Tab-separated table of C-alpha atoms and ligand atoms in Angstrom:
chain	number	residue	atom	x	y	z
A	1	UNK	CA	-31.988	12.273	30.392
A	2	UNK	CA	-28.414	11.867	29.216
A	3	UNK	CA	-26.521	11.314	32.173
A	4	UNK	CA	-24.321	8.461	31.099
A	5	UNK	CA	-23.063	10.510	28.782
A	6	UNK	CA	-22.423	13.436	30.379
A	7	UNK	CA	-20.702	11.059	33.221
A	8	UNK	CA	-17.200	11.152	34.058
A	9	UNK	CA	-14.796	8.140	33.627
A	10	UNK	CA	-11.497	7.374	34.598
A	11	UNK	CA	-10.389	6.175	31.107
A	12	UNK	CA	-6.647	4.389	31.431
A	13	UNK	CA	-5.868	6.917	34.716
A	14	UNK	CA	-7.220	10.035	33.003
A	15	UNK	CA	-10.546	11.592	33.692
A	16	UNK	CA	-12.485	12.557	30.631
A	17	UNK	CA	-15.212	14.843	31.367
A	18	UNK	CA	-18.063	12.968	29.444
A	19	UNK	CA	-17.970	9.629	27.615
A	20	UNK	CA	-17.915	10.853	23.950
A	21	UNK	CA	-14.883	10.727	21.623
A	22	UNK	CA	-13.866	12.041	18.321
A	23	UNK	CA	-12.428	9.036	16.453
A	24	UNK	CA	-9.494	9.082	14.989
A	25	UNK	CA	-9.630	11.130	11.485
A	26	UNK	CA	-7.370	11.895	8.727
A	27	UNK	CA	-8.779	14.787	7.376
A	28	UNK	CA	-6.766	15.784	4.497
A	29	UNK	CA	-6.407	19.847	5.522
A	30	UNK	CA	-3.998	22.218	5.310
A	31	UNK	CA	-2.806	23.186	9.204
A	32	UNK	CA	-4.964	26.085	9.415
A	33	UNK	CA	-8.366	24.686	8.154
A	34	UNK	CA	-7.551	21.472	10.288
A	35	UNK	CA	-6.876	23.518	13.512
A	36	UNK	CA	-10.223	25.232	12.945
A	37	UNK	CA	-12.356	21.845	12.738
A	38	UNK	CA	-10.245	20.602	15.487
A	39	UNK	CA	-11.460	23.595	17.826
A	40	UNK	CA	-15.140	23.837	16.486
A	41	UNK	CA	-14.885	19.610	17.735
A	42	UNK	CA	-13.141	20.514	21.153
A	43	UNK	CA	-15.701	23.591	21.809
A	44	UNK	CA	-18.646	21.462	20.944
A	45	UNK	CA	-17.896	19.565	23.866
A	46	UNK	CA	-16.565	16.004	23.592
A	47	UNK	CA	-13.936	14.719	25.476
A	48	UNK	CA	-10.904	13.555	24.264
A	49	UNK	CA	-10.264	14.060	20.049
A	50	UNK	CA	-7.715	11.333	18.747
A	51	UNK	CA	-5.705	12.564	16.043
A	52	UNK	CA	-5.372	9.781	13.495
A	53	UNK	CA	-2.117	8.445	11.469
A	54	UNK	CA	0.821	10.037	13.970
A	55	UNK	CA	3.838	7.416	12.082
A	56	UNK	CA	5.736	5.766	14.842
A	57	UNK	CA	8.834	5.794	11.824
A	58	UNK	CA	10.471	8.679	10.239
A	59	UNK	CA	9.596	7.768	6.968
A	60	UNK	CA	6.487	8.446	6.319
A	61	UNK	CA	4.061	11.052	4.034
A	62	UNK	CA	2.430	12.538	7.824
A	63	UNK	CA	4.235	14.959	9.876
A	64	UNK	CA	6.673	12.960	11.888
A	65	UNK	CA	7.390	13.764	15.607
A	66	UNK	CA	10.911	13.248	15.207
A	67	UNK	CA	11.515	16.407	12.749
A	68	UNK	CA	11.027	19.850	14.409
A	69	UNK	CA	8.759	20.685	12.068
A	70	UNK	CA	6.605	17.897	13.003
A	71	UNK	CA	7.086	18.034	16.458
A	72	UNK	CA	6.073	21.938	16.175
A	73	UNK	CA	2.705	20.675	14.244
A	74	UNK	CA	1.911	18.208	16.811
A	75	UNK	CA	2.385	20.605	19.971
A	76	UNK	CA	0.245	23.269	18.016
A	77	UNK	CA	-2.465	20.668	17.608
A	78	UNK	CA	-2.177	19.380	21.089
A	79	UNK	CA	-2.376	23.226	22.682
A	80	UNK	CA	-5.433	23.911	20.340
A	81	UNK	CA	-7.189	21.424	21.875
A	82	UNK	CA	-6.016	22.066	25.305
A	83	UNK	CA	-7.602	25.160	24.644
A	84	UNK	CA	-11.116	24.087	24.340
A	85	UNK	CA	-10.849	21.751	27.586
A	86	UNK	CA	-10.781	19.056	25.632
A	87	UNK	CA	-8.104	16.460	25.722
A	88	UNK	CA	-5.919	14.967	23.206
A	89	UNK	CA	-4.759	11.638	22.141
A	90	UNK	CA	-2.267	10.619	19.333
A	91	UNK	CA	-2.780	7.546	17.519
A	92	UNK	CA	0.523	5.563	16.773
A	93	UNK	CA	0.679	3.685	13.514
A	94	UNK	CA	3.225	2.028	11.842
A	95	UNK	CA	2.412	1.499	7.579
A	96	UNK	CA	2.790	-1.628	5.800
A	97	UNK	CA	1.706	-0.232	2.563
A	98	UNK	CA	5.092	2.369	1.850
A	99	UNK	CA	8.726	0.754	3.560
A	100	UNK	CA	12.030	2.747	2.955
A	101	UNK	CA	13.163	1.606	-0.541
A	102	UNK	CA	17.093	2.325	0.907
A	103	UNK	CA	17.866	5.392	-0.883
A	104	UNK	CA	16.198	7.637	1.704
A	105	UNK	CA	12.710	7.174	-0.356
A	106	UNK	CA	9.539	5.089	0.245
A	107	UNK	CA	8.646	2.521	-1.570
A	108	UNK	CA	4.952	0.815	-1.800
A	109	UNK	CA	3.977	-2.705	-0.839
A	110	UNK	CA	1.137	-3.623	-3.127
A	111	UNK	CA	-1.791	-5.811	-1.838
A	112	UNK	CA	-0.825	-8.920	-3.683
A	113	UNK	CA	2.993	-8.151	-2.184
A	114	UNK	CA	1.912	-8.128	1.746
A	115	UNK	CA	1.776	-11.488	2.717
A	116	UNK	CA	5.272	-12.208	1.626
A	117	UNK	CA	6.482	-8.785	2.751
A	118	UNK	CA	5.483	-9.497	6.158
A	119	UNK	CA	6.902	-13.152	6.166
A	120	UNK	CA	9.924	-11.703	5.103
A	121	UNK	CA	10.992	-9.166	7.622
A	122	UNK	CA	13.773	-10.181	9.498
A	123	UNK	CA	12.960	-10.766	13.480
A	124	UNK	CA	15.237	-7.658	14.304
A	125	UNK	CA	13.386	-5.488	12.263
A	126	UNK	CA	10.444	-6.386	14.241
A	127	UNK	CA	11.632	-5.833	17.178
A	128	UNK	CA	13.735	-2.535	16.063
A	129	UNK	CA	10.234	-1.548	15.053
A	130	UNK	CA	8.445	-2.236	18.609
A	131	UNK	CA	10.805	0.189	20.051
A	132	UNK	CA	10.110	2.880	18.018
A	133	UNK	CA	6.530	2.760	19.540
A	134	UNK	CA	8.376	3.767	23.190
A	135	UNK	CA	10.411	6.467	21.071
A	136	UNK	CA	7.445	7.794	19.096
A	137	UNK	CA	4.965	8.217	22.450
A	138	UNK	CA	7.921	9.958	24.850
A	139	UNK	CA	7.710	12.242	21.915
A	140	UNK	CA	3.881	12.386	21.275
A	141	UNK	CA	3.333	12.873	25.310
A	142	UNK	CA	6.745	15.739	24.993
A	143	UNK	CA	4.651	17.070	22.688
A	144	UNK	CA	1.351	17.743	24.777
A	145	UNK	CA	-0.429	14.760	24.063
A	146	UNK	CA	-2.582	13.244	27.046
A	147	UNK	CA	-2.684	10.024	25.633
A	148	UNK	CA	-1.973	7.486	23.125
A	149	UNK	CA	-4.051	4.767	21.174
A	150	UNK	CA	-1.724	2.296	19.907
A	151	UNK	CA	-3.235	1.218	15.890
A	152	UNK	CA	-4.074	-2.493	16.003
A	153	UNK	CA	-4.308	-1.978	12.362
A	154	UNK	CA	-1.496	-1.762	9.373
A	155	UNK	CA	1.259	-3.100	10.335
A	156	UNK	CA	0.063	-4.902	13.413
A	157	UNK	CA	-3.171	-5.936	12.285
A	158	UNK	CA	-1.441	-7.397	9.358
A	159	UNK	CA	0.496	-9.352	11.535
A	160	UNK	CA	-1.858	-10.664	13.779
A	161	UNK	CA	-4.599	-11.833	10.923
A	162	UNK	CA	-3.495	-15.855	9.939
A	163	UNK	CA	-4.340	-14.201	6.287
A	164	UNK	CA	-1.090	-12.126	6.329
A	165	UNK	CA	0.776	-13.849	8.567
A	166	UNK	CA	2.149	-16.725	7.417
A	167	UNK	CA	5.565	-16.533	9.417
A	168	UNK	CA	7.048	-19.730	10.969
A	169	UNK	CA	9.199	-17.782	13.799
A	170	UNK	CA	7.915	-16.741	16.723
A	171	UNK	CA	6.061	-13.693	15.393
A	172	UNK	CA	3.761	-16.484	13.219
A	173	UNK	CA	1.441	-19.441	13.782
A	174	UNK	CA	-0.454	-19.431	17.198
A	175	UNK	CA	-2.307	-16.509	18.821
A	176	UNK	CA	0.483	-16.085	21.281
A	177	UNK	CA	2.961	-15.414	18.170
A	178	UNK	CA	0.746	-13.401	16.026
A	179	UNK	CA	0.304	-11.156	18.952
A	180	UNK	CA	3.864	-11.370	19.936
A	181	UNK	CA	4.493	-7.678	17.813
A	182	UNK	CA	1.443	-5.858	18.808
A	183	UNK	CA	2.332	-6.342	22.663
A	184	UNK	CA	6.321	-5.752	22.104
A	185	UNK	CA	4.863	-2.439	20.731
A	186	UNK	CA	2.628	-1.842	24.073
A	187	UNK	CA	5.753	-2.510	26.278
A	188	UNK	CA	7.657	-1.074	24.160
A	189	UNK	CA	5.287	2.432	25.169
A	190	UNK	CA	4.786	1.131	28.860
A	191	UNK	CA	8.564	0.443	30.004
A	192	UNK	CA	9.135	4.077	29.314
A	193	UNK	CA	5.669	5.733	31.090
A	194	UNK	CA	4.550	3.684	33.497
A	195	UNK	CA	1.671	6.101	34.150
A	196	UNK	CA	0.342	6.904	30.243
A	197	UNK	CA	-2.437	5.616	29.180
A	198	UNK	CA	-2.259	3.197	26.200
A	199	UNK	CA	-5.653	2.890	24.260
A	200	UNK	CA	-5.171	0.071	21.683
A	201	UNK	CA	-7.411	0.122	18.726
A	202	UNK	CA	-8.698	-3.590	17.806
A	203	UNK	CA	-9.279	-4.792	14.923
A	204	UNK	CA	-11.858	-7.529	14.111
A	205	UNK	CA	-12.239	-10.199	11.678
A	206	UNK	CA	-15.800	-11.521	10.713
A	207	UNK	CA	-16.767	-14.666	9.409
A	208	UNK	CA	-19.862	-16.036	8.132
A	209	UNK	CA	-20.107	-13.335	6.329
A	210	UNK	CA	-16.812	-12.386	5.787
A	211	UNK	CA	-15.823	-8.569	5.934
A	212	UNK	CA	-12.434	-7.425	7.512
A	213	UNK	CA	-9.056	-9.253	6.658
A	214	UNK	CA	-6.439	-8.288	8.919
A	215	UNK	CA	-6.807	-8.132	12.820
A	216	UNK	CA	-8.063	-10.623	14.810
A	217	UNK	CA	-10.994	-13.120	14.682
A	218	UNK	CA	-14.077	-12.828	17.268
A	219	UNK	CA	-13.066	-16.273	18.425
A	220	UNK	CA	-9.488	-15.046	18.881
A	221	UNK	CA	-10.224	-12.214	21.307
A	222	UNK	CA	-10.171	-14.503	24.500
A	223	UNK	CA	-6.657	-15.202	23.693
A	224	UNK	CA	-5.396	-11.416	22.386
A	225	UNK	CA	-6.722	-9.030	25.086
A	226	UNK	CA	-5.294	-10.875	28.373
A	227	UNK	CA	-1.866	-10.466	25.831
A	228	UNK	CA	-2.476	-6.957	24.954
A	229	UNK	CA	-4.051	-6.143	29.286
A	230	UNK	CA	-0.700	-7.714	30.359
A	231	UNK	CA	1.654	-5.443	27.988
A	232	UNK	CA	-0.227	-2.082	29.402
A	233	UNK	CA	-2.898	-1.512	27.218
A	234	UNK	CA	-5.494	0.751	29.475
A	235	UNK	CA	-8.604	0.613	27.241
A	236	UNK	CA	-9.715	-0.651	24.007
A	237	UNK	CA	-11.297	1.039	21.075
A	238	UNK	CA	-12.979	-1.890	18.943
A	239	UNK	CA	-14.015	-1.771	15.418
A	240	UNK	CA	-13.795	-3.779	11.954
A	241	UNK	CA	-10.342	-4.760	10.134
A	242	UNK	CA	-8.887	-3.040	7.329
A	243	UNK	CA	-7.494	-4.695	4.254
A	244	UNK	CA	-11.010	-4.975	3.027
A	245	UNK	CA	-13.268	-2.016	1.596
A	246	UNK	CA	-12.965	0.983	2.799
A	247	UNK	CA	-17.259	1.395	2.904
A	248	UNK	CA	-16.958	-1.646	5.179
A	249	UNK	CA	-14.358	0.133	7.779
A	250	UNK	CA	-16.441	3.450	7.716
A	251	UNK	CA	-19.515	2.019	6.220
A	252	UNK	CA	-22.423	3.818	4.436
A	253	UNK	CA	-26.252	3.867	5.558
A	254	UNK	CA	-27.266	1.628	2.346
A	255	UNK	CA	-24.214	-1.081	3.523
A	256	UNK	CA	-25.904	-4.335	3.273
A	257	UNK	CA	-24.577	-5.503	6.441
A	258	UNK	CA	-22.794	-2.909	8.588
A	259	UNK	CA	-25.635	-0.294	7.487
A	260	UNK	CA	-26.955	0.513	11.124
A	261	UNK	CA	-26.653	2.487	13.944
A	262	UNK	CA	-23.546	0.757	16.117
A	263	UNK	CA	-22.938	-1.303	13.438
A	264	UNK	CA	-20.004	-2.776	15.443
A	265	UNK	CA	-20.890	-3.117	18.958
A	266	UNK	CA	-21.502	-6.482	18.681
A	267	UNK	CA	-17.453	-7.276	18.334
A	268	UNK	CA	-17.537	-4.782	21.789
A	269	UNK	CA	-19.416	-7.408	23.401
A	270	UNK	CA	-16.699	-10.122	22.921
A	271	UNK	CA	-14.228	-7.837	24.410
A	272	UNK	CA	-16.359	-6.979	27.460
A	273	UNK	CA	-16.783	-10.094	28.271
A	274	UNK	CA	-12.904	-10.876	28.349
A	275	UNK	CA	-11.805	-7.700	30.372
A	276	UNK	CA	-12.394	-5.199	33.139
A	277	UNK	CA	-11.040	-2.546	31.132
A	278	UNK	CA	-12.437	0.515	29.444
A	279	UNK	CA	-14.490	-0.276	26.551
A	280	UNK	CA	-15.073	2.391	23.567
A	281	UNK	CA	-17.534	1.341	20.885
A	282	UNK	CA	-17.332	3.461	17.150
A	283	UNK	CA	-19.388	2.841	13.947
A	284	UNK	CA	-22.419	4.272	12.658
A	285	UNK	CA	-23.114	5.990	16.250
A	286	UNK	CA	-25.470	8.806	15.814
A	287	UNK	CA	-28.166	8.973	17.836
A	288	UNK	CA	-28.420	10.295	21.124
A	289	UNK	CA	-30.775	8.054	22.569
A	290	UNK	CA	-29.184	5.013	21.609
A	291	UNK	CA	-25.740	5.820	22.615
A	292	UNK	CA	-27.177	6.595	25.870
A	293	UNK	CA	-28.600	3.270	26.172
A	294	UNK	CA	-25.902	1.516	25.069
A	295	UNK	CA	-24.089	3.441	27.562
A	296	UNK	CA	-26.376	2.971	30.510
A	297	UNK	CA	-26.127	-0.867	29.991
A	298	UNK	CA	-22.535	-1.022	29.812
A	299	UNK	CA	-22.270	-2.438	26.589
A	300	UNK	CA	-19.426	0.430	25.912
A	301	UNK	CA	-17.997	2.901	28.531
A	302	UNK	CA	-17.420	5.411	25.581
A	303	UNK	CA	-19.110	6.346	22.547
A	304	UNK	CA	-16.433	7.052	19.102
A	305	UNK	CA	-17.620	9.092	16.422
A	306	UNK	CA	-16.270	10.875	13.445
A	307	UNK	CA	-18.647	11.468	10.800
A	308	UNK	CA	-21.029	12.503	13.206
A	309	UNK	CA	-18.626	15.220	14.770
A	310	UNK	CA	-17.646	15.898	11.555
A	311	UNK	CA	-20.924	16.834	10.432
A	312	UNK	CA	-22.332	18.493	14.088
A	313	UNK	CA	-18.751	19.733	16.238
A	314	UNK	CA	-21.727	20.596	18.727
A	315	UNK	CA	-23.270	16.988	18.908
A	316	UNK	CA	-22.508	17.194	22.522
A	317	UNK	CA	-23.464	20.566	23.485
A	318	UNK	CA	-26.794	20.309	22.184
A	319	UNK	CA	-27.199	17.000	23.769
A	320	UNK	CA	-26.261	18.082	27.224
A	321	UNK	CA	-28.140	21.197	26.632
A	322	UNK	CA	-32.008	19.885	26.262
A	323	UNK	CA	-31.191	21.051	21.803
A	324	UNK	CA	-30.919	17.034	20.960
A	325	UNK	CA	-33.462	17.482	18.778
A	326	UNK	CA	-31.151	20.678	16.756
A	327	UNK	CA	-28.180	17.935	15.976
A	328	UNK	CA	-27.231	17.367	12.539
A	329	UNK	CA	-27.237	13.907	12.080
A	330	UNK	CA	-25.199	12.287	9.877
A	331	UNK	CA	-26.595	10.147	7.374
A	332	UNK	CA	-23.649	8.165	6.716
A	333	UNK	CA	-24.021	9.205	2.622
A	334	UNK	CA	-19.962	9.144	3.113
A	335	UNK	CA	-20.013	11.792	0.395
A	336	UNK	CA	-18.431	15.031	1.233
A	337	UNK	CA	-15.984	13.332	4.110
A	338	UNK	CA	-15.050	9.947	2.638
A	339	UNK	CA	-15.181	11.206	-1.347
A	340	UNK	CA	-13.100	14.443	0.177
A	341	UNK	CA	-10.547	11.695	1.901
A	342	UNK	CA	-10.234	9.572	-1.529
A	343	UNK	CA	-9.969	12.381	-3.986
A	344	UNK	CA	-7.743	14.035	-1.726
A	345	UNK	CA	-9.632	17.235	-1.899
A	346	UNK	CA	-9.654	16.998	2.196
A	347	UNK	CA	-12.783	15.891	4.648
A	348	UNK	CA	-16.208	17.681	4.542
A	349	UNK	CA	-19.366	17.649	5.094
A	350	UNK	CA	-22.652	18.369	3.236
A	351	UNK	CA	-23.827	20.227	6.232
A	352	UNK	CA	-20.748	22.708	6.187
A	353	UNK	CA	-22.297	25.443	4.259
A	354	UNK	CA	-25.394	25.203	6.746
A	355	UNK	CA	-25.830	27.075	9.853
A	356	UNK	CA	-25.479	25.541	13.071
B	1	FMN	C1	-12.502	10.734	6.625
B	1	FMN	C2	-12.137	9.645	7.590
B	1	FMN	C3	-10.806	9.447	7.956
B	1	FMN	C4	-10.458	8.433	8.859
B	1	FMN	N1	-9.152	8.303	9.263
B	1	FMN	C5	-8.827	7.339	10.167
B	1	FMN	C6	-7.504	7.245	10.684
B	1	FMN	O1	-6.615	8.040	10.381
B	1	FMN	N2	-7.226	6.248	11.570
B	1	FMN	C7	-8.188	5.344	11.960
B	1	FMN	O2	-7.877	4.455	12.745
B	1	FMN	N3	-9.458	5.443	11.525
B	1	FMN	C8	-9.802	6.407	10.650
B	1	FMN	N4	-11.112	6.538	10.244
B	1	FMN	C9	-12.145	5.596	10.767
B	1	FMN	C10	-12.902	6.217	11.955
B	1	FMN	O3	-12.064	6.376	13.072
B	1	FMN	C11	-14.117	5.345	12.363
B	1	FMN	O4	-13.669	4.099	12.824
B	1	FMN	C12	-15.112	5.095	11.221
B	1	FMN	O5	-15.328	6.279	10.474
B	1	FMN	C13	-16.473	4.638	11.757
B	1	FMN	O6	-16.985	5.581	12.669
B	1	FMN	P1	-18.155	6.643	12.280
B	1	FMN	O7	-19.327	5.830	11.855
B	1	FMN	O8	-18.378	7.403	13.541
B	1	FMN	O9	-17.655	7.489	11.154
B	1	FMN	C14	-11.465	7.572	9.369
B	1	FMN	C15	-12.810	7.803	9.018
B	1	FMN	C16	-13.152	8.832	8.159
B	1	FMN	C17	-14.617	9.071	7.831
């Protein structure tokens, strides 16, 4: 009844054993508790878990790969996982709300600060940046990682959206310049592995009505994924810009617009019709029925989710096992995980104390 799901796919030259994927998720835990959600997801059965926010720079709050205790976190997370026969993929992001303040500290860039922040950064810097992409994923994959998803947010996001970007060099203006970072970042990754697979995540602007502020526009994605195909990218993970609300990135049942099950699939579409490659859909995916369907018509190749893993590790295990109808489904309240995220007090779930 489920067999798209339970499929196979060759995802960017690795085989994942079924077509569902835990999005990426800052969860806010100390090592051990986050180890222990990361197994209960692996054991439950999906295929790949991406583990959100892995800083491309070394100055950042997150563990960085280029310290040995961060390198030591990373491998621990990536042989957990391994453990579970699940595999494991490190998203790369680079920040533009902290930059080194030049005493060894971090400074933050305010919203109101961004535009001009990114119309100031010298060309080098850009480009100095780019390569720490290569650096940061010969460490992720050194590490254990199987593969990496390269953040078309932040940083890159801000600098393809014409909101932020108001540069008049070659990084600014056109869709060819805009894109110019987020593919020296993807070549950056691909002149050093020629074999890795390079997710990227894309980010989507909406008009009409407007939601999402950096990233690209639907009409722009003709022009951005032949850029992104030709720099390496092996797949694509599609969902809404940030630099809006944070309920319309991860949004909540009652959302007025973005308040339904694959809220975002429709941005999908635009990039399915624009490339051969791997397609993963996120947002507001639940139900088992209608991934499958969505999935059987190819209108993703791969299903993200994280509040629903975060509320049911065994989603997929009861799926595949004829127990569909045991899944606890999320109800996208965006209490326990998203309250837990913002007061800092780490990711949850109201099911937690529940028996599975
Ligand atoms: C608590 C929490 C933390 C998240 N952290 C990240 C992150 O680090 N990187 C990222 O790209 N997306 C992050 N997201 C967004 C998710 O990957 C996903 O796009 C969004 O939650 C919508 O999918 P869902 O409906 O399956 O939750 C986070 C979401 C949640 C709920």
């Amino acid at each position: 009844m489920y067999n798209t799901i339970m499929s196979p796919i060759n995802y960017g030259g690795i085989l994942l054993k079924n077509r569902i994927i835990f999005a990426p998720t800052t969860m806010g835990l100390s090592e051990e508790e986050l180890i222990q959600k990361l197994r209960a997801i692996g054991s439950g059965g999906c295929a790949m878990i991406i583990i959100g926010d892995v800083p491309v720079s070394s100055w950042s709050k997150e563990p960085s790969l280029y310290e040995p205790d961060g390198f030591a976190y990373y491998a621990r997370l990536a042989e957990e996982v391994h453990e579970t026969q699940c595999r494991i993929c490190a998203q790369l992001y680079l920040s533009d709300s902290t930059a080194p303040d030049g005493r060894g500290g971090l400074r933050p860039i305010g919203k109101n600060e961004l535009k001009d922040y990114i119309f100031r950064l010298p060309a080098d810097e850009l480009r100095k940046y780019a390569a720490m992409f290569g650096e940061a994923a010969l460490l992720a994959q050194r590490a254990g990682f199987d593969m990496v998803q390269v953040l078309g947010d932040r940083m890159l996001g801000s600098l393809c959206s014409a909101i932020f970007n108001g540069r008049r060099d070659d990084y600014g203006g056109n869709v060819e310049n805009r894109a110019r970072f987020a593919a020296q970042c993807v070549r950056a990754i691909r002149s050093r592995f020629p074999g890795l697979p390079i997710d990227y995540k894309l980010t989507v602007r909406q008009e009409n009505p407007h939601y999402g502020n950096a990233g690209v526009l639907l009409d722009e994605i003709p022009d951005f994924v032949p850029i992104l195909e030709r720099a390496g990218v092996t797949s694509f993970h599609v969902t809404l810009a940030n630099h809006c609300g944070l309920d319309d990135v991860i949004p909540a049942a009652r959302h007025p617009y973005f308040g339904a099950e694959g809220c975002f699939l429709k941005f999908c579409d635009v990039v399915r019709s624009c490339t051969e490659l791997p397609v993963c859909g996120v947002g507001g995916l639940t139900d088992p029925d209608f991934i499958e369907e969505q999935l059987a018509s190819s209108r993703m190749d791969c299903a993200a989710m994280s509040r629903q893993l975060i509320a049911d590790p065994d989603w997929v295990s009861k799926v595949c096992g004829g127990r569909a109808e045991r899944i606890r489904r999320c109800t996208r309240c965006n209490g326990r995980c998203v309250q837990g995220m913002m007061n800092q007090s780490g990711v949850h779930c109201r099911y937690d104390e529940l028996p599975r």
